Short mmCIF file of N, CA and C in Angstrom, two decimals:
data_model
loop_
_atom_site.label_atom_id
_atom_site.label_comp_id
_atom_site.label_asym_id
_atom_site.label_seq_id
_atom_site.Cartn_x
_atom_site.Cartn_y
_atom_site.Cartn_z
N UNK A 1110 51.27 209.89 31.65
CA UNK A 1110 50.29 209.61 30.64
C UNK A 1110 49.63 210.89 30.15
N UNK A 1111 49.03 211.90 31.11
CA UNK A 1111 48.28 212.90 30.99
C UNK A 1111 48.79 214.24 31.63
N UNK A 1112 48.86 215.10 30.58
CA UNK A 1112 49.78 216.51 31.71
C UNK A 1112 48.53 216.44 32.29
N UNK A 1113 49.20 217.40 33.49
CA UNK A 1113 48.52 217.35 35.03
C UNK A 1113 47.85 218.37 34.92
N UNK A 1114 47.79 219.34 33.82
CA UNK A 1114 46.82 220.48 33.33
C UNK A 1114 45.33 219.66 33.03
N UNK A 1115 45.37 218.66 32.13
CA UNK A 1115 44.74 218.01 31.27
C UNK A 1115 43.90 216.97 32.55
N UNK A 1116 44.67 216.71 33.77
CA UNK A 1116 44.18 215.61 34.55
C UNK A 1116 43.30 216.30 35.74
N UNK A 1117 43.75 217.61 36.19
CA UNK A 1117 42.73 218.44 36.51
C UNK A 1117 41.43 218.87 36.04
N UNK A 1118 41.35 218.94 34.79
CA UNK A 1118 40.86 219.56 34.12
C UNK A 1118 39.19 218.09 33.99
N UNK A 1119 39.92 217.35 33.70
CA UNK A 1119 38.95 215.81 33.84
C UNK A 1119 38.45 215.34 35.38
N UNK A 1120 39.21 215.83 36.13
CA UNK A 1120 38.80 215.19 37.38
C UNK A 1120 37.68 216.86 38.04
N UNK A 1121 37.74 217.36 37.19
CA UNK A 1121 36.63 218.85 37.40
C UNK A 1121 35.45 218.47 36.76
N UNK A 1122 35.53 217.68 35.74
CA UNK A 1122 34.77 217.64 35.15
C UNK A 1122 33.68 216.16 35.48
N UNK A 1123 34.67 215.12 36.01
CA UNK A 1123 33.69 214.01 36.79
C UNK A 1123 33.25 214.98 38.00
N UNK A 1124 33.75 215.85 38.69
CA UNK A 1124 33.60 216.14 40.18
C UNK A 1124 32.24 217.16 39.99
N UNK A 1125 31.56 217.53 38.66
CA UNK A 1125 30.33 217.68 38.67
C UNK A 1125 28.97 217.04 38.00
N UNK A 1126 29.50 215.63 38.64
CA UNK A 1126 28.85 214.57 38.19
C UNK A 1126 27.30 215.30 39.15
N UNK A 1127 26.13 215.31 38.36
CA UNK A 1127 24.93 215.26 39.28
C UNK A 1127 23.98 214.44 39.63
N UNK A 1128 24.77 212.67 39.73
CA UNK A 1128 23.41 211.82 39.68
C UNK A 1128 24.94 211.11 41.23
N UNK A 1129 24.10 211.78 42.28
CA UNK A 1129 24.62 211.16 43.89
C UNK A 1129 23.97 210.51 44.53
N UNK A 1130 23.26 209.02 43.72
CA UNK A 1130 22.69 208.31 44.63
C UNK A 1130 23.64 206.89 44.35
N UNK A 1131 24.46 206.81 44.46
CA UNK A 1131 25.95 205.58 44.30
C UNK A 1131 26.89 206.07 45.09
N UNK A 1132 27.89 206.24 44.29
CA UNK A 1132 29.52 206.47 45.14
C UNK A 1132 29.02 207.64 46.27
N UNK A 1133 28.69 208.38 45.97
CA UNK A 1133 29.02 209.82 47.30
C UNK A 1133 27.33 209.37 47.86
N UNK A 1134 26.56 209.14 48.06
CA UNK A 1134 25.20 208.76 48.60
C UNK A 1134 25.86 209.09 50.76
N UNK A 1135 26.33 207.99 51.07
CA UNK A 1135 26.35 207.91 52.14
C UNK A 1135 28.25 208.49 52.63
N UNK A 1136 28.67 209.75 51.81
CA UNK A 1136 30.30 209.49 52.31
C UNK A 1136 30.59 210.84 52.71
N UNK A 1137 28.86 211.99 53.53
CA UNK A 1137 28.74 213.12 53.98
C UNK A 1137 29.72 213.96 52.88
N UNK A 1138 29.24 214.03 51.34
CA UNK A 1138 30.08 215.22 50.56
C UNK A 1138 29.36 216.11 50.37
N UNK A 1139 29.51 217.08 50.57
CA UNK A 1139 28.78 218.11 49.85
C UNK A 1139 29.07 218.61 48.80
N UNK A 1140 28.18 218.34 47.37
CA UNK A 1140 29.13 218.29 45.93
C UNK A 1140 28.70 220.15 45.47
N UNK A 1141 27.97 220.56 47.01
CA UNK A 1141 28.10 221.92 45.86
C UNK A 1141 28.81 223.10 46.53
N UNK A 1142 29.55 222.14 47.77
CA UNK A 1142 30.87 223.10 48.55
C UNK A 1142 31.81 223.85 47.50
N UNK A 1143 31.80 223.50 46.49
CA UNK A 1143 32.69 224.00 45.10
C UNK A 1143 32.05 225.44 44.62
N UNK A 1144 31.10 225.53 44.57
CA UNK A 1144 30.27 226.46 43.82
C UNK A 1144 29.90 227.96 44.73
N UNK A 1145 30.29 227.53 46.18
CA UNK A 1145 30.04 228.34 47.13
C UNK A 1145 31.32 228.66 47.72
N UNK A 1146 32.13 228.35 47.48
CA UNK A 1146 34.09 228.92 47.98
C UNK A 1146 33.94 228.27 48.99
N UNK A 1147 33.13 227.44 49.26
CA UNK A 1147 33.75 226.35 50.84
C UNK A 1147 34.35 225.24 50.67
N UNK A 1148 35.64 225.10 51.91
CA UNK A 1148 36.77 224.35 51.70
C UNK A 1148 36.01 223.12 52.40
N UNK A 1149 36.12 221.82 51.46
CA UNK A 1149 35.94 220.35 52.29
C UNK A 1149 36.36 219.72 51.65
N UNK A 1150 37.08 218.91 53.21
CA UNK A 1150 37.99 217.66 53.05
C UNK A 1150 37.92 216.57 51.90
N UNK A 1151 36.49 216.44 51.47
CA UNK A 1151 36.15 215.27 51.05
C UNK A 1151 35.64 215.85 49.44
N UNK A 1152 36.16 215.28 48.14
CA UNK A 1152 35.83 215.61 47.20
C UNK A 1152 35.63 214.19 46.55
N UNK A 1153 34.74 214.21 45.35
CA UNK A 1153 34.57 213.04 44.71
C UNK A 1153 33.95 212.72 42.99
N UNK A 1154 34.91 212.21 42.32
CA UNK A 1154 34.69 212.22 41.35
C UNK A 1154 34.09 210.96 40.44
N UNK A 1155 33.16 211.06 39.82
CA UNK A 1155 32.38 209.93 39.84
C UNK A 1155 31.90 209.80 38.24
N UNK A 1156 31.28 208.93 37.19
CA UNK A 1156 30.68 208.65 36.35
C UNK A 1156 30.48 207.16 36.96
N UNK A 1157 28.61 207.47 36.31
CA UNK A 1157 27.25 206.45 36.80
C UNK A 1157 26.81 205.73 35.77
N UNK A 1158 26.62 204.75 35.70
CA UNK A 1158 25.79 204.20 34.36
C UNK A 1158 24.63 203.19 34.84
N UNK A 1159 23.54 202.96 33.94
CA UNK A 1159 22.83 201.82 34.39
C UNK A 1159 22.19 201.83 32.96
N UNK A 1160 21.66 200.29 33.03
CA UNK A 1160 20.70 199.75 32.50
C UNK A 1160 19.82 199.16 32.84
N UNK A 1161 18.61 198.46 32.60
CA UNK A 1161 17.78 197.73 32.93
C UNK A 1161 18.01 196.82 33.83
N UNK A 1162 18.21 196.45 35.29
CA UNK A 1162 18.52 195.57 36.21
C UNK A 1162 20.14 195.69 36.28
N UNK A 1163 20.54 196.68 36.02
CA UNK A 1163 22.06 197.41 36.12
C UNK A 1163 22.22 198.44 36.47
N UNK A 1164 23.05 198.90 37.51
CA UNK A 1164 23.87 199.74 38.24
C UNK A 1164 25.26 199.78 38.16
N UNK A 1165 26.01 200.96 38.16
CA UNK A 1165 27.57 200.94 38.00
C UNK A 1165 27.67 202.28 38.15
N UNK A 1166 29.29 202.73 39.29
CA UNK A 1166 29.27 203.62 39.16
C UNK A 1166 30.99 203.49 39.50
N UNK A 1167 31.49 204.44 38.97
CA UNK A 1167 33.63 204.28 39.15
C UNK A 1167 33.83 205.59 39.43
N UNK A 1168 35.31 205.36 40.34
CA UNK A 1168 35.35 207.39 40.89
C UNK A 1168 36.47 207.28 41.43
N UNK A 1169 36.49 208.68 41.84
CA UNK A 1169 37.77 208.92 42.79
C UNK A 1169 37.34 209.30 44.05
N UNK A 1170 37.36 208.94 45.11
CA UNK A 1170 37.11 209.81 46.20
C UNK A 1170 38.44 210.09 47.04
N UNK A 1171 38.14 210.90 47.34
CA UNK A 1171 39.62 212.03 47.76
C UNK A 1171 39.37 212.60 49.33
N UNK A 1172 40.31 212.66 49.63
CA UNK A 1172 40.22 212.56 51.14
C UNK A 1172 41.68 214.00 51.16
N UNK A 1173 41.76 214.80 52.04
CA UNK A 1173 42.75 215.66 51.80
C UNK A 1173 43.83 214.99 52.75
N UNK A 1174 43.82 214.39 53.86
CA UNK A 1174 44.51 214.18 54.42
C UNK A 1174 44.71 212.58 54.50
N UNK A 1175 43.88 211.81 53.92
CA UNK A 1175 43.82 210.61 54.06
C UNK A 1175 44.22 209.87 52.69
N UNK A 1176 44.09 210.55 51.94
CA UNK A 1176 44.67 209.84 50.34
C UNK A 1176 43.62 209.61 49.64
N UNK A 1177 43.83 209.46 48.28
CA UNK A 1177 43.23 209.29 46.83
C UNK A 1177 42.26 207.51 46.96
N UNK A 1178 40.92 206.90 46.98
CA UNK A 1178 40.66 205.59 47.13
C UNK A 1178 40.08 205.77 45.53
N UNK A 1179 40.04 204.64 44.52
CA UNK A 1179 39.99 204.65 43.07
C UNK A 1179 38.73 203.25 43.64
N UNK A 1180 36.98 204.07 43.33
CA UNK A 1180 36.21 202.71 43.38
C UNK A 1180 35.33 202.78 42.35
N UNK A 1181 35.07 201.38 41.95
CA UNK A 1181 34.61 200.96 40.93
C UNK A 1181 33.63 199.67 41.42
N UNK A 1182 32.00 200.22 41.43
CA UNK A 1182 31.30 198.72 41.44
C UNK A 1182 30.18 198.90 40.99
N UNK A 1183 29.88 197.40 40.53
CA UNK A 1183 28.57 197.07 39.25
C UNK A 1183 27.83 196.04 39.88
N UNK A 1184 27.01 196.08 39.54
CA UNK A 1184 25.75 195.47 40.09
C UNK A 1184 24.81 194.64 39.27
N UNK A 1185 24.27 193.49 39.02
CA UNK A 1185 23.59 192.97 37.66
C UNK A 1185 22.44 191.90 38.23
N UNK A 1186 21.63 191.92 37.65
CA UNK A 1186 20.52 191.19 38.31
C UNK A 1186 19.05 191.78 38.64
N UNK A 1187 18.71 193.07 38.88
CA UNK A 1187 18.37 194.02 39.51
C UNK A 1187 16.91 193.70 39.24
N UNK A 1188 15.29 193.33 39.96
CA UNK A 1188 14.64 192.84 39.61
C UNK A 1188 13.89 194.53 39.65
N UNK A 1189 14.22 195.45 40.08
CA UNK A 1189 12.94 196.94 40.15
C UNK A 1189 13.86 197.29 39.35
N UNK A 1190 13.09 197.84 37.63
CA UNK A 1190 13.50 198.57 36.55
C UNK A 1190 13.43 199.94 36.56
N UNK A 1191 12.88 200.36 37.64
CA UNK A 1191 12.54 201.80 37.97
C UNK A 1191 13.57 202.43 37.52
N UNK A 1192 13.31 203.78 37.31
CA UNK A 1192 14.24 204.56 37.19
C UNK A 1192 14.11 205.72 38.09
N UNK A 1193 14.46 205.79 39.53
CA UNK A 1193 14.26 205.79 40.58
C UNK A 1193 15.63 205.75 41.52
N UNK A 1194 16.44 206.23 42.45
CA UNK A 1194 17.47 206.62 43.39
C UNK A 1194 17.46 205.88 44.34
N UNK A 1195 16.04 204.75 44.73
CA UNK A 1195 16.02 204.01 45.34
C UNK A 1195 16.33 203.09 44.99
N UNK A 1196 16.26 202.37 43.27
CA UNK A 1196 16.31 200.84 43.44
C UNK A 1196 17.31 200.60 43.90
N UNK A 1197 17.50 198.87 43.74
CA UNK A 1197 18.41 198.13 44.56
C UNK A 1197 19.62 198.35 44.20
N UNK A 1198 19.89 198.42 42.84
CA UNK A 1198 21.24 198.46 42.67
C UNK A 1198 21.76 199.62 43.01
N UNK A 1199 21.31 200.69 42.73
CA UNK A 1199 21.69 202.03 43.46
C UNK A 1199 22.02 201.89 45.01
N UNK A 1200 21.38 201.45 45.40
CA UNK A 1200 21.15 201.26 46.79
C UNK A 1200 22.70 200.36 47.31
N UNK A 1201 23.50 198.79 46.38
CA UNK A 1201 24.07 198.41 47.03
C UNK A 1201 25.30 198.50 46.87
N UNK A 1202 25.31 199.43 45.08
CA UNK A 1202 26.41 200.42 45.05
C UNK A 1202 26.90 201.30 46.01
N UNK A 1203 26.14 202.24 46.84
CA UNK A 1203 26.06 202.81 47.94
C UNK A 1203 26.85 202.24 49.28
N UNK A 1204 25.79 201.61 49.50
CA UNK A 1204 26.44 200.93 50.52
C UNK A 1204 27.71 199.68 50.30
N UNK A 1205 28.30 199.48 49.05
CA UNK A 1205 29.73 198.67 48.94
C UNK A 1205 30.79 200.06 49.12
N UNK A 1206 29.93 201.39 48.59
CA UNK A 1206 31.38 202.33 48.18
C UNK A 1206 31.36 202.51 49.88
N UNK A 1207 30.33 203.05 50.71
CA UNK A 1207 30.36 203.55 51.84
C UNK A 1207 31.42 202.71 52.70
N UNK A 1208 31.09 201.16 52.55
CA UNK A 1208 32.19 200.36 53.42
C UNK A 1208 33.39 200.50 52.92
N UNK A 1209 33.54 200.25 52.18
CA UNK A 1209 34.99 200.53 51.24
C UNK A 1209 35.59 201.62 51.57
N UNK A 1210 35.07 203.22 51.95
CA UNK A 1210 35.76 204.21 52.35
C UNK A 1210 35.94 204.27 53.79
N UNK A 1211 35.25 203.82 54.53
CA UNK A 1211 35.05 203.27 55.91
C UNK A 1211 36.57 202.43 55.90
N UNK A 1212 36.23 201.35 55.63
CA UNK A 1212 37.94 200.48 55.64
C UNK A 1212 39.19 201.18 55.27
N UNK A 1213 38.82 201.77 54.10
CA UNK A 1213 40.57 202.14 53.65
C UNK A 1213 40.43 203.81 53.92
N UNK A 1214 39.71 204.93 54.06
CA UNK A 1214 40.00 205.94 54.40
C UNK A 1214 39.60 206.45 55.82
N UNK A 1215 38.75 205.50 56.25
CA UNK A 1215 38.67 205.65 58.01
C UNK A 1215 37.43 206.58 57.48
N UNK A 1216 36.45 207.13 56.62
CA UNK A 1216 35.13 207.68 57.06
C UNK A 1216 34.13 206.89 57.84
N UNK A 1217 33.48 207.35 58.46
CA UNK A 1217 32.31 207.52 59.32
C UNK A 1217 31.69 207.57 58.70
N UNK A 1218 30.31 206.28 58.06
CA UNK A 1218 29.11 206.44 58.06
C UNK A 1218 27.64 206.42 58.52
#
């Protein structure tokens, strides 16, 4: 679909996503191991969205030895409109991606 120039080049560009309270929250990444020449296992590429009693966030998280997991989850209902790292939906985005990498890539949270 995409030269692999072009697919790098996009997955660099989610991988300095700076809003980490969803997908990478609880999956020990350190998103600014990049910026400092340190090598880790765990990279993750992410775009976040919300609205008013909405949360959503879709990604790649990458594992070097464990394989590529593709997650995607939304959240609707959300009664705290805050705009805030705590509300709920943030919060159960978090904890669906955390189990989800737990099951299929074996992390430890």
């Amino acid at each position: 679909m995409l030269e692999p120039a072009l697919c790098e080049y996009l997955l660099a560009v989610l991988g300095r996503q700076h809003y980490q309270d969803q997908i990478p929250r609880w999956l020990g990444w350190n998103p600014y191991a990049q910026y400092h020449g340190r090598d880790h296992v765990l990279t993750i590429a992410n775009k976040t969205g919300e609205l008013d009693g909405i949360r959503a966030d879709v990604g790649l998280v990458r594992h070097r030895e464990r394989g590529t997991l593709a997650v995607a989850v939304f959240t609707d209902g959300g009664k705290d409109l805050r705009e805030t790292v705590d509300v709920e939906g943030s919060l159960a985005v978090a904890e669906c991606s955390a189990a989800i990498a737990a099951r299929l890539l074996g992390l430890e949270t």
